[in-house]
Coordinates of C-alpha atoms in Angstrom, one line a residue:
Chain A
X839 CA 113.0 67.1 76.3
X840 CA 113.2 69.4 73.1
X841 CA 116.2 69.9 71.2
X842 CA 116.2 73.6 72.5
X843 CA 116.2 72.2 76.0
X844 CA 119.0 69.3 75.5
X845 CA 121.4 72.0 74.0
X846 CA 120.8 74.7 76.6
X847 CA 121.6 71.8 79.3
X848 CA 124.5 70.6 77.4
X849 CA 126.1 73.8 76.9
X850 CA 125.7 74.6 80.4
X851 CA 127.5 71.3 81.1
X852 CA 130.3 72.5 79.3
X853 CA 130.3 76.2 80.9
X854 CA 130.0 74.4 84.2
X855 CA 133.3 72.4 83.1
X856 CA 135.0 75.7 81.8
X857 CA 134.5 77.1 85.4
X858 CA 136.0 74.5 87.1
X859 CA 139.0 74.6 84.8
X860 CA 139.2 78.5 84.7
X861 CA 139.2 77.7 88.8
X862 CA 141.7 75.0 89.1
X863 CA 144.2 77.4 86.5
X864 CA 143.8 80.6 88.6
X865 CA 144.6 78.7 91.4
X866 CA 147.2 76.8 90.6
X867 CA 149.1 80.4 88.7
X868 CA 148.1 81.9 92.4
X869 CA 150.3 79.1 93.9
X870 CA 152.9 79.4 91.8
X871 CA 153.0 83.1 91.2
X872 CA 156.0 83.2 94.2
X873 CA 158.3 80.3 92.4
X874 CA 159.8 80.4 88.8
X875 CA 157.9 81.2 85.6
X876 CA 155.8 77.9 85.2
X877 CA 155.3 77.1 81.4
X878 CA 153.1 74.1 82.0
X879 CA 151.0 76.3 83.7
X880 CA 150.9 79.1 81.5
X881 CA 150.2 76.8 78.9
X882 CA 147.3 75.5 80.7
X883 CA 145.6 78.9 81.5
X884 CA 146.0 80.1 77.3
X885 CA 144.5 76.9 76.5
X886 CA 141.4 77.2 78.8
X887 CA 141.3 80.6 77.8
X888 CA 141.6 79.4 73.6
X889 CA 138.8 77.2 75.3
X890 CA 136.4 80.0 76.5
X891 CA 136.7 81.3 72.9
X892 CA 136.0 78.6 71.4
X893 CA 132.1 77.5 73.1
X894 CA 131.7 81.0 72.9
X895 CA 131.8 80.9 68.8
X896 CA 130.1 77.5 68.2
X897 CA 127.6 78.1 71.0
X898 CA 127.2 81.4 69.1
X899 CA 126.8 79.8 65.5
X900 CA 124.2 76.9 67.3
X901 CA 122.3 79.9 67.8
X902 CA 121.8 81.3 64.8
X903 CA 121.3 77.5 63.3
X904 CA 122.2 76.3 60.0
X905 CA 123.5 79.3 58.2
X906 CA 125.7 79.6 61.7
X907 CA 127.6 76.4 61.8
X908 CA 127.9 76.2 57.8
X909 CA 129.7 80.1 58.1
X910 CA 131.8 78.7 61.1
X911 CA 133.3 75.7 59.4
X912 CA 134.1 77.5 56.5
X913 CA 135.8 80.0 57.7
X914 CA 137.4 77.1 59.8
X915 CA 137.9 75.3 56.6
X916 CA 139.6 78.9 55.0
X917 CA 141.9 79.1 58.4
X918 CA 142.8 75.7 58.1
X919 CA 143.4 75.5 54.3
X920 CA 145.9 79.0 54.7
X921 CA 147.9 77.0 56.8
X922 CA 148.4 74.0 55.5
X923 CA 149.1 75.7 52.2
X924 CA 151.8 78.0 54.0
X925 CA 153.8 75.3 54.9
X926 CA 153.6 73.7 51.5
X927 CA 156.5 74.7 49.5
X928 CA 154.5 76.2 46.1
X929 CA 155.8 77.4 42.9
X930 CA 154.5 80.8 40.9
X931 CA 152.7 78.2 38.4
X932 CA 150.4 76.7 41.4
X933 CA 149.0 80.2 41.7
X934 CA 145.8 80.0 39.6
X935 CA 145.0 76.5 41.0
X936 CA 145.5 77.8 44.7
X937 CA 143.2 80.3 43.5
X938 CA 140.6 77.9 42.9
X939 CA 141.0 76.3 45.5
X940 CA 140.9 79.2 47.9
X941 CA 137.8 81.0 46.3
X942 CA 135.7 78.2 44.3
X943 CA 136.6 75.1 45.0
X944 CA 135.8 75.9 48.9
X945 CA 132.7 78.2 49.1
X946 CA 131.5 75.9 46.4
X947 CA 131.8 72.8 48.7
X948 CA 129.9 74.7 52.1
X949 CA 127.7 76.0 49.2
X950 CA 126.7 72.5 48.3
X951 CA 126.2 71.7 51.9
X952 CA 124.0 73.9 52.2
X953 CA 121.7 73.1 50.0
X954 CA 122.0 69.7 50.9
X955 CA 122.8 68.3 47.3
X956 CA 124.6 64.9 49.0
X957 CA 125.3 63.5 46.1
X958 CA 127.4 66.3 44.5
X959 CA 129.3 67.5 48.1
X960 CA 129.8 63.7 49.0
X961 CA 132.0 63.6 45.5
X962 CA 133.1 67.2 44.6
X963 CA 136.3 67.4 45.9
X964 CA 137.4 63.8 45.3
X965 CA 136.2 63.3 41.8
X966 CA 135.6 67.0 40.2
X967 CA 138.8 69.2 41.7
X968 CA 140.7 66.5 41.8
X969 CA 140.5 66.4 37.9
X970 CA 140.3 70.1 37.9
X971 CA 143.7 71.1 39.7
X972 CA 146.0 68.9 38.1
X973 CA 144.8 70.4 34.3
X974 CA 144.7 74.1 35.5
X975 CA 148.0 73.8 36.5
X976 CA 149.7 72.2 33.6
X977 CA 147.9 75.4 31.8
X978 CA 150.7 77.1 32.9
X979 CA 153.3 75.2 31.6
X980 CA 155.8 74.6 35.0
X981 CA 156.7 71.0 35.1
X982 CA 158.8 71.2 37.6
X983 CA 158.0 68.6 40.6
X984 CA 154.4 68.5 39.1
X985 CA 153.0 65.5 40.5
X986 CA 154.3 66.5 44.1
X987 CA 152.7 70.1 43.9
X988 CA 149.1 68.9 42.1
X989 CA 149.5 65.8 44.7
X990 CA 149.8 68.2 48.0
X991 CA 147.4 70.9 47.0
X992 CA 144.7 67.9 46.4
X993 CA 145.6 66.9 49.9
X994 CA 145.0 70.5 51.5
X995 CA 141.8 70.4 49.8
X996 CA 140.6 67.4 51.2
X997 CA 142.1 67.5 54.5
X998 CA 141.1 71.2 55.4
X999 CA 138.0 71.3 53.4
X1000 CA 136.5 68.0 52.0
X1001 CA 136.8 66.5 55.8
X1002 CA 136.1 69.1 57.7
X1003 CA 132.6 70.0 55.8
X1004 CA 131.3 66.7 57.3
X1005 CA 130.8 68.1 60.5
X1006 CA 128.0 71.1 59.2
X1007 CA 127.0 68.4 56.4
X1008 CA 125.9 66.4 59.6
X1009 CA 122.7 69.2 59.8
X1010 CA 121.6 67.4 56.5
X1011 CA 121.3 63.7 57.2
X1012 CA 117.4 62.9 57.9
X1013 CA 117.0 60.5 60.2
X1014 CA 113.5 59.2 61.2
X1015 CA 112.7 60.8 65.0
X1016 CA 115.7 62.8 64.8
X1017 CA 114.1 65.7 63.1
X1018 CA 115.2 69.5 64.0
X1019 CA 117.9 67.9 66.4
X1020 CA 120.9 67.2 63.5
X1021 CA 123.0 70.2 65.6
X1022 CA 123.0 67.9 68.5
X1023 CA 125.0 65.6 66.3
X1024 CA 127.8 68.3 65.8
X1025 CA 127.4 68.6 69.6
X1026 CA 128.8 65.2 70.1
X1027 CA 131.1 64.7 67.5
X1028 CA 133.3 68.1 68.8
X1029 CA 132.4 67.2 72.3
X1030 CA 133.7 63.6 72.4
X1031 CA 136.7 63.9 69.7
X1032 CA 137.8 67.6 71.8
X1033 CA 137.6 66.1 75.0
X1034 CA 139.7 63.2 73.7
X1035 CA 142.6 65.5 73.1
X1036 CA 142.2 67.0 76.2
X1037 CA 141.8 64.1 78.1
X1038 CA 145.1 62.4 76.6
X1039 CA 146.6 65.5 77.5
X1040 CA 145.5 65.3 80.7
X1041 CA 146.4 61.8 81.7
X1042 CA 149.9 61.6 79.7
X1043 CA 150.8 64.3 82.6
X1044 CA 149.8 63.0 85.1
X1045 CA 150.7 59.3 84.0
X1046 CA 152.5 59.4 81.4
X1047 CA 155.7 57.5 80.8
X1048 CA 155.8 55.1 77.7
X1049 CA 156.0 57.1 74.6
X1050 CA 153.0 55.7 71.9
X1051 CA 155.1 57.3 68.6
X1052 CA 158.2 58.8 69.5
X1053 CA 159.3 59.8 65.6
X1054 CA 155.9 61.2 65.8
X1055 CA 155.2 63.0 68.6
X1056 CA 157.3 62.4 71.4
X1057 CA 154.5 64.1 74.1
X1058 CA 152.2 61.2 73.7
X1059 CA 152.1 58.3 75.8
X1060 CA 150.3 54.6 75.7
X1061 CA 149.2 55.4 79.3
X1062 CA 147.5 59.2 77.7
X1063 CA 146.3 58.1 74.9
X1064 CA 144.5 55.0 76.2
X1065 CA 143.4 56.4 79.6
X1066 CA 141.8 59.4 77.4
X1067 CA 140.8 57.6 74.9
X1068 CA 138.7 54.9 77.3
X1069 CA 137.2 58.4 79.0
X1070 CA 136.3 60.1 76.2
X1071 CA 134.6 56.8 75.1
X1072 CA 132.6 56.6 78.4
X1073 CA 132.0 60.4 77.9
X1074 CA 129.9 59.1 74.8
X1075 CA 128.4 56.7 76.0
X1076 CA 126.9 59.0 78.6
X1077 CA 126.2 61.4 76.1
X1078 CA 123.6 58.9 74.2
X1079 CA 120.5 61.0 75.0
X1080 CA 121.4 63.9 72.8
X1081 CA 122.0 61.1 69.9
X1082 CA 119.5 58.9 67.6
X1083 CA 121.9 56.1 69.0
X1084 CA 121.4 54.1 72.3
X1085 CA 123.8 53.9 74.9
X1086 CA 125.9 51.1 73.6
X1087 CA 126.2 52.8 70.1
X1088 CA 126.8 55.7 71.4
X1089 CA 130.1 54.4 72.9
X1090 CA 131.4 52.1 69.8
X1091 CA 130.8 55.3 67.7
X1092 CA 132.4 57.2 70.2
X1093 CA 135.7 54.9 70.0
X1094 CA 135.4 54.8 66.4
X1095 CA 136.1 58.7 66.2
X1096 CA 138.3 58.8 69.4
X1097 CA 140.7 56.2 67.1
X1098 CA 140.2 57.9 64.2
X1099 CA 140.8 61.2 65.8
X1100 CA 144.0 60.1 67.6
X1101 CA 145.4 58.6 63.9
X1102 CA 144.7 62.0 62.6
X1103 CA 147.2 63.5 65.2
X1104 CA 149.6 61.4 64.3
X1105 CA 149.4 61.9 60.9
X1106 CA 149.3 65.7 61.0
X1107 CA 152.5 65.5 63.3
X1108 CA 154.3 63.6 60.7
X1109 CA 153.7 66.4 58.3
X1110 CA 154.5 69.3 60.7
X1111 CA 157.7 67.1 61.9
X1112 CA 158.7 66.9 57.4
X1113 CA 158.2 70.6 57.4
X1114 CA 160.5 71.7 60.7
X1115 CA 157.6 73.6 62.8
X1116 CA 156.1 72.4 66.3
X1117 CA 152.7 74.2 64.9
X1118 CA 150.5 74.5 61.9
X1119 CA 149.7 78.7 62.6
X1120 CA 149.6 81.1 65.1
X1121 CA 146.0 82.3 65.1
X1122 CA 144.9 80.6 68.9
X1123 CA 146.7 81.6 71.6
X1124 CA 148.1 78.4 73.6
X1125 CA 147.0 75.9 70.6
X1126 CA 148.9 77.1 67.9
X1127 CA 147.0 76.9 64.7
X1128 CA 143.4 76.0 63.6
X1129 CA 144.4 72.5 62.5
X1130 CA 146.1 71.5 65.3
X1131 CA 143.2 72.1 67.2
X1132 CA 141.0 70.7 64.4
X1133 CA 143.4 67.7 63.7
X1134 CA 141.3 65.0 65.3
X1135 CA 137.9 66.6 64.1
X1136 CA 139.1 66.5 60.4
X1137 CA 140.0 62.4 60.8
X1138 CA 136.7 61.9 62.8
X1139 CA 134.2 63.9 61.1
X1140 CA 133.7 61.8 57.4
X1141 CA 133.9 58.4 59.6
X1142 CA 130.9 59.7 61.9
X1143 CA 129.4 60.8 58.9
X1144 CA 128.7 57.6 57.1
X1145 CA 128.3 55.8 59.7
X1146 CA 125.3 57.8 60.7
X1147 CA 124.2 57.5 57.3
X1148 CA 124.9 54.2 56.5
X1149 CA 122.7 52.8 59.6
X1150 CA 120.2 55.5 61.2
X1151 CA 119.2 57.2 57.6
X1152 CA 116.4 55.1 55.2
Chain B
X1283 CA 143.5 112.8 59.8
X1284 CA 142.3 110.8 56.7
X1285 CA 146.0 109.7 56.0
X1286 CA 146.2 108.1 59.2
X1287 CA 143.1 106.4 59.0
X1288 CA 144.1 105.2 55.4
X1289 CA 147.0 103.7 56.7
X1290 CA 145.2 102.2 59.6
X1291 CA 142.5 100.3 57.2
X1292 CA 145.1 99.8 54.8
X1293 CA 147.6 97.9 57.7
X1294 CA 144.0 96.2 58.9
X1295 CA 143.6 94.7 55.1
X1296 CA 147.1 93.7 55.4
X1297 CA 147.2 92.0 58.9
X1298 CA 143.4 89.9 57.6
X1299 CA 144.9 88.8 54.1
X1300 CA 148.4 87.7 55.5
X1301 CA 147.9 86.8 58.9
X1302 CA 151.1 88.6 59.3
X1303 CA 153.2 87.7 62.7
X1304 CA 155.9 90.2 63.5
X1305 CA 158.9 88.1 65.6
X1306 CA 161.2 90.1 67.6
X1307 CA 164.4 87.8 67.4
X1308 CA 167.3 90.2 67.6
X1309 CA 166.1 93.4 68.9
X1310 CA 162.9 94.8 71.0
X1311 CA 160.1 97.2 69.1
X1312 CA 162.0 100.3 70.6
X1313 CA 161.8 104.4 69.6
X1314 CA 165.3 104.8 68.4
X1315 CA 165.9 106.0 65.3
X1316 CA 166.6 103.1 63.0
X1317 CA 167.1 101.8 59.5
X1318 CA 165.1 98.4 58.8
X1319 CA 166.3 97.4 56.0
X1320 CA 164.4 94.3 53.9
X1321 CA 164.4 91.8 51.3
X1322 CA 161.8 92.9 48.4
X1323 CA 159.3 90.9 46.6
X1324 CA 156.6 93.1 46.5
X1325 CA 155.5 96.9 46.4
X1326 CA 153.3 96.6 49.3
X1327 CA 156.7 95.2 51.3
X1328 CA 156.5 97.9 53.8
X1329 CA 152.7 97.7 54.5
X1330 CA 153.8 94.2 55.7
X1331 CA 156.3 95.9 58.2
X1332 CA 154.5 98.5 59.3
X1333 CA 151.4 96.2 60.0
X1334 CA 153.6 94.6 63.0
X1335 CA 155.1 98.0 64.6
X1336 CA 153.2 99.2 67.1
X1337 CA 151.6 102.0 66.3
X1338 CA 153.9 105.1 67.8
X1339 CA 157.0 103.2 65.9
X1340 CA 155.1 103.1 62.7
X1341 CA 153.7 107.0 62.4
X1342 CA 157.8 107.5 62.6
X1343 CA 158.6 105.0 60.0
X1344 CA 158.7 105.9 56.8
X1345 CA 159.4 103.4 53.6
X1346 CA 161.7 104.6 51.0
X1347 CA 160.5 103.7 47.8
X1348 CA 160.8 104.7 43.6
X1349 CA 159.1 108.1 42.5
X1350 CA 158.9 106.0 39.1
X1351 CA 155.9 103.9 40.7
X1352 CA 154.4 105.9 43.4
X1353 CA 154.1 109.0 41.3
X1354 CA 152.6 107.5 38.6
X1355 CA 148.6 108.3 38.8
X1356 CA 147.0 110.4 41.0
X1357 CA 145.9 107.1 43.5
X1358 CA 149.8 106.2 43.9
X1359 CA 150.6 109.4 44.6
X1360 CA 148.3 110.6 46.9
X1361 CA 148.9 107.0 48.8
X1362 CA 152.7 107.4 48.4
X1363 CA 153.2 110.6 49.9
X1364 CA 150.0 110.9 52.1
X1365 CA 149.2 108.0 53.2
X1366 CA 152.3 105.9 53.5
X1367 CA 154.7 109.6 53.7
X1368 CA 157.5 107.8 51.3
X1369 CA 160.8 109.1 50.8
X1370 CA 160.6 108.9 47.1
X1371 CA 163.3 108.1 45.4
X1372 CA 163.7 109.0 41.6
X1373 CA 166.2 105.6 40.1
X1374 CA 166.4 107.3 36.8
X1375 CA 168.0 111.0 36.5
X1376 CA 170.4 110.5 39.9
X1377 CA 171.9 114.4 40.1
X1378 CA 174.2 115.4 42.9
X1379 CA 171.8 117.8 44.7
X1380 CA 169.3 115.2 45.2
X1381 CA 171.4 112.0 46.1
X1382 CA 169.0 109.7 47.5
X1383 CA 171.7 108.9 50.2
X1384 CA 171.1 113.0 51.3
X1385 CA 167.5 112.7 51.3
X1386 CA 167.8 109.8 53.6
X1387 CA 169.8 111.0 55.8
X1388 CA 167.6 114.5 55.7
X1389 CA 164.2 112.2 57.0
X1390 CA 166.5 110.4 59.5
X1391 CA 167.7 114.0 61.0
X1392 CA 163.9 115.0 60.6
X1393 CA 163.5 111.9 63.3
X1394 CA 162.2 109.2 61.3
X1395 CA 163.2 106.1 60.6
X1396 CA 163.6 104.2 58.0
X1397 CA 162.2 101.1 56.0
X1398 CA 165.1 100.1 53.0
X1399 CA 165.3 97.8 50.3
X1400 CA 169.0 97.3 49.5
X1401 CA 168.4 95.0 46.8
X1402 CA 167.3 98.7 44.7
X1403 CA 164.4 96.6 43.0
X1404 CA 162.0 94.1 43.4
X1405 CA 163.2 90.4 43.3
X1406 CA 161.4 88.0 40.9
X1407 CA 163.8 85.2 40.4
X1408 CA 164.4 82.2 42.1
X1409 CA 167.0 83.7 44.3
X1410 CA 166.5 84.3 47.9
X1411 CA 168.3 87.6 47.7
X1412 CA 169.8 90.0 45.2
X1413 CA 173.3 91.7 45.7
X1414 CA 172.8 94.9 47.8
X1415 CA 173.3 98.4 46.1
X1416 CA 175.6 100.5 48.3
X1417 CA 173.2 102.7 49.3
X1418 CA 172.9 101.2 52.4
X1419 CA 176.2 101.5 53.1
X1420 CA 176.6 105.0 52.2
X1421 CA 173.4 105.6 54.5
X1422 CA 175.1 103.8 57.6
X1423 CA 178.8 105.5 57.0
X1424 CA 177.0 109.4 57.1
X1425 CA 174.4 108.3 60.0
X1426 CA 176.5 106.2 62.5
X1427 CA 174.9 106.5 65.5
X1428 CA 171.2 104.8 63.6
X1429 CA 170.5 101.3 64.2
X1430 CA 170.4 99.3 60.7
X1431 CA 168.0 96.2 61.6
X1432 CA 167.4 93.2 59.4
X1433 CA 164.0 92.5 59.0
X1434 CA 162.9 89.3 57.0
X1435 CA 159.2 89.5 55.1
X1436 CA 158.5 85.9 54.2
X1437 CA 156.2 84.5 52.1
X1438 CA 154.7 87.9 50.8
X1439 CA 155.7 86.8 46.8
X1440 CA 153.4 83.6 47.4
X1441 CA 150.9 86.1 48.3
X1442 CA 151.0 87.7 45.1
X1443 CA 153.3 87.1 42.7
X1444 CA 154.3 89.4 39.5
X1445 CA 151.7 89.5 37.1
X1446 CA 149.1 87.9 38.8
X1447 CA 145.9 89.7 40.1
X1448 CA 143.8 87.2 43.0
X1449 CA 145.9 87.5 46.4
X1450 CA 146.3 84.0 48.2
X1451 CA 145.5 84.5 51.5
X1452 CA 148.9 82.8 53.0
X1453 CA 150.4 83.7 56.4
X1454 CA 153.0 85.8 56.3
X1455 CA 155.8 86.4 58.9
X1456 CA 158.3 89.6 59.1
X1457 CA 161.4 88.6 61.1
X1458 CA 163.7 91.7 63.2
X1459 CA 167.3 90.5 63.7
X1460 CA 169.7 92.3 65.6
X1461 CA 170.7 96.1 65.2
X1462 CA 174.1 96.3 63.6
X1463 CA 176.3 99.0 62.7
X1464 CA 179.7 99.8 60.6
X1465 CA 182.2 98.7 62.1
X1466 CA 185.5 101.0 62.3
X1467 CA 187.5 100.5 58.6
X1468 CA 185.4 98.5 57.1
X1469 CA 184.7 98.8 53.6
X1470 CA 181.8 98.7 51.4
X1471 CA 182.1 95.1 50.2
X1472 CA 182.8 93.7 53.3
X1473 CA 180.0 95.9 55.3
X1474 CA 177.6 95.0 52.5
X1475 CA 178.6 91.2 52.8
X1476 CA 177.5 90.9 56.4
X1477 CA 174.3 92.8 56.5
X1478 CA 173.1 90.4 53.5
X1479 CA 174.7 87.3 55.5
X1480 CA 173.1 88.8 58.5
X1481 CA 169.5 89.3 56.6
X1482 CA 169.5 85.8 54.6
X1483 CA 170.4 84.4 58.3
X1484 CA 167.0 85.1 59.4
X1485 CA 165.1 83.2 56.5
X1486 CA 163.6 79.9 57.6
X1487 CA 164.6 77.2 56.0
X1488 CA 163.7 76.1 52.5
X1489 CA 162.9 72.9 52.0
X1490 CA 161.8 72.8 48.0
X1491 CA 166.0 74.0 47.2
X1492 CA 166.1 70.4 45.6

């Protein structure tokens, strides 16, 4: 099978999936239309819809190739980065180094990617704006709470940006045989780490009852988060043929990012829960914001990286 | 024709830069005839507002604003009276036969309503809010039967702060509270006191006030 053909059949997998989901929602409203306003169901519907949206843009950006799914996550990386920096509190002194971050620091990094320079985007954020911020804002002079404000932005930047680039810098890795099919790799990182969330979602409703973290977040249960976690990982598994890894593989990696993807809730919870808001943003209907959607990506995406790298590049 | 489509790229701009949410908490986006009145950071304040009416509300809203800024230049002016159809307000020479509280109340009679920044200038410190001028007050007392709503814009002075040139492109939210009114004998200070309390009350939370 060619990598044309293995993406075709796996996007049709997921439309076929969207279907049935769009089906069971339209029912289940129909059902209930009579009774009260159902929120769980409304819920539901927005999310499939937020869904819908969603294939539609990466299958979109698959199709154009490269220059797609680099665009995509850095605009991703830009919706993420606005809203992690609106719930920051920031002073009028931060405003040249939020600056740089916005509109250098960031088209810099997908820049980078793209012309697959790994040894500068693998450090740029970490090493280079991490010196960079801290001295452009004692420029200006405002001590006040300094290593706090320097200390957050740095963790916007890496969070929102640095992580997330790791899923386009995926297209770059050159593995031996795997040539021309690195977008299948982005395939299964969202696919598995996505369908994780959904599934824990899934299963803490309909078997949920011991709460996993309740400072965290009290909606997530042990019997959620390992029944998705343990489908999402067979999901993986199943999904070795459009991977450089056999079956086996395929599934540790697959729980690798599911755990990784799952800690990256949490943490992203505690932060919201600091800051007094149930969501990041507004910006997708029935998810809130980008990075709560992109929460478990952002966590999984540098692990699945390297571990690619490390083992399946020369 | 070319004023309305101004004001619909320039609202567009607005809505893309600042993600801007409008949240309905007190009242619903209704044609009555209305003073919003607002807290103000920024010249571009009202662009904010008017980028969450709909768009019947916000071809009958009109921002009052100084003729000291918006008549300086040809651009300003031609956007000021044009584009965003400000009552302009001159802060400086204040004669009897143009009070601004008459020319107010002439654009609220015309049908219009209103978008009002009581503070009288734009607030750079670190205060949430400035003392009101009276001319709210004034405005309400001579108009009774207008709605004055509360309407919180936050975050637009993170967006672009004094002096500074490169926008952040941070979400911004504008908050309606309910309509209130003045109430029978009550005076200026007191009146002026509770549509502050009742503006401030919509603010989220600040968490950096250590």
């Amino acid at each position: 099978m060619t990598a044309t053909e293995q993406s075709l059949l796996l996007f049709g997998g997921v439309l076929a999936v969207l279907v049935v989901a769009s089906l069971i929602g339209f029912l289940l409203a129909r059902r209930y239309a009579s009774s009260a306003p159902n929120p769980a169901i409304d819920n539901l519907n927005s999310r499939i819809k937020a869904w819908w949206l969603m294939v539609v843009l990466i299958g979109l950006a698959f199709a154009v190739g490269k220059a797609g799914v680099i665009v995509l996550f850095a605009l991703a990386s830009l919706a993420a980065l606005r809203e992690f920096i609106t719930l920051t509190p920031t002073r009028r002194g931060d405003h040249a180094a939020l600056a740089v971050s916005f509109f250098v620091v960031l088209p810099l990094q997908y820049y980078l990617i793209w012309i697959e320079w790994y040894g500068l985007y693998s450090i740029f954020i970490p090493v280079y704006a991490f010196l960079l911020l801290p001295i452009v804002v004692a420029l200006r002079g405002d001590t006040k709470d300094f290593m706090g404000r320097v200390a957050e932005i740095q963790w916007g930047l890496m969070i929102c940006v640095f992580c997330l680039s790791h899923v386009p810098a995926l297209i770059t890795l050159p593995i031996p045989g795997f040539q021309g099919r690195n977008l299948l790799l982005i395939a299964f990182l969202v696919l598995v780490v996505q369908s994780s969330d959904v599934l824990q979602y899934v299963w803490g409703k309909l078997l949920g009852r011991h709460q996993i973290a309740p400072q965290l977040s009290p909606s997530k249960t042990v019997e959620g988060t390992v029944g998705g976690i343990a489908c999402a990982t067979l999901l993986g598994a199943a999904l070795w043929w459009i991977t450089p890894f056999a079956a086996w593989q395929a599934g540790l990696i697959a729980l690798a990012i599911n755990l990784m993807g799952f800690c990256g809730g949490l943490v992203m919870s505690a932060i919201k829960r600091d800051r007094g808001v149930k969501d990041w943003g507004w910006m997708i209907e029935g998810h809130g914001g980008v990075l709560d959607r992109l929460d478990s990506v952002i966590f999984a995406a540098p692990i699945f990286f390297h571990i690619t790298r490390y083992w399946w590049t020369p | 024709v070319i004023a309305s489509l101004c004001a619909s790229v320039v609202t567009a701009l607005a809505r893309l830069v600042t993600g801007v949410r409008g949240e309905w908490r007190g009242c619903e986006p209704a044609p009555a005839t209305r003073v919003y009145f607002a807290n103000h950071n920024s010249h571009l304040d009202f662009v904010l507002i008017w980028s969450v009416l709909p768009r019947a509300l916000r071809q009958a809203t009109r921002p009052v604003a100084g003729a000291d800024y918006w008549l300086q230049g040809p651009l300003r002016r031609l956007f000021g009276k044009r584009v965003f159809n400000a009552v302009l307000i001159d802060r400086t020479a204040v004669t009897q036969d143009v009070h601004p509280v008459a020319l107010m109340a002439k654009a609220l009679d015309e049908g219009a309503s209103l978008i009002l920044f009581p503070e009288g200038t734009r607030n750079l410190t670190e205060a949430r809010l400035l003392p009101f001028k009276s001319g709210l007050y004034h405005l309400a007392k001579s108009r009774t039967d207008v709605e004055l709503v509360p309407v919180w814009i936050e975050n637009l002075n993170r967006v672009m702060p004094k002096g500074e040139i490169v926008p952040i492109p941070l979400l911004c939210t504008v908050t309606f509270g309910a309509a209130m009114q003045v109430a029978a004998g009550e005076d200026k200070g007191a009146f002026l006191e509770r549509a502050r309390t009742a503006l401030l009350a919509l603010a989220p939370e600040r968490r950096d006030s250590k």
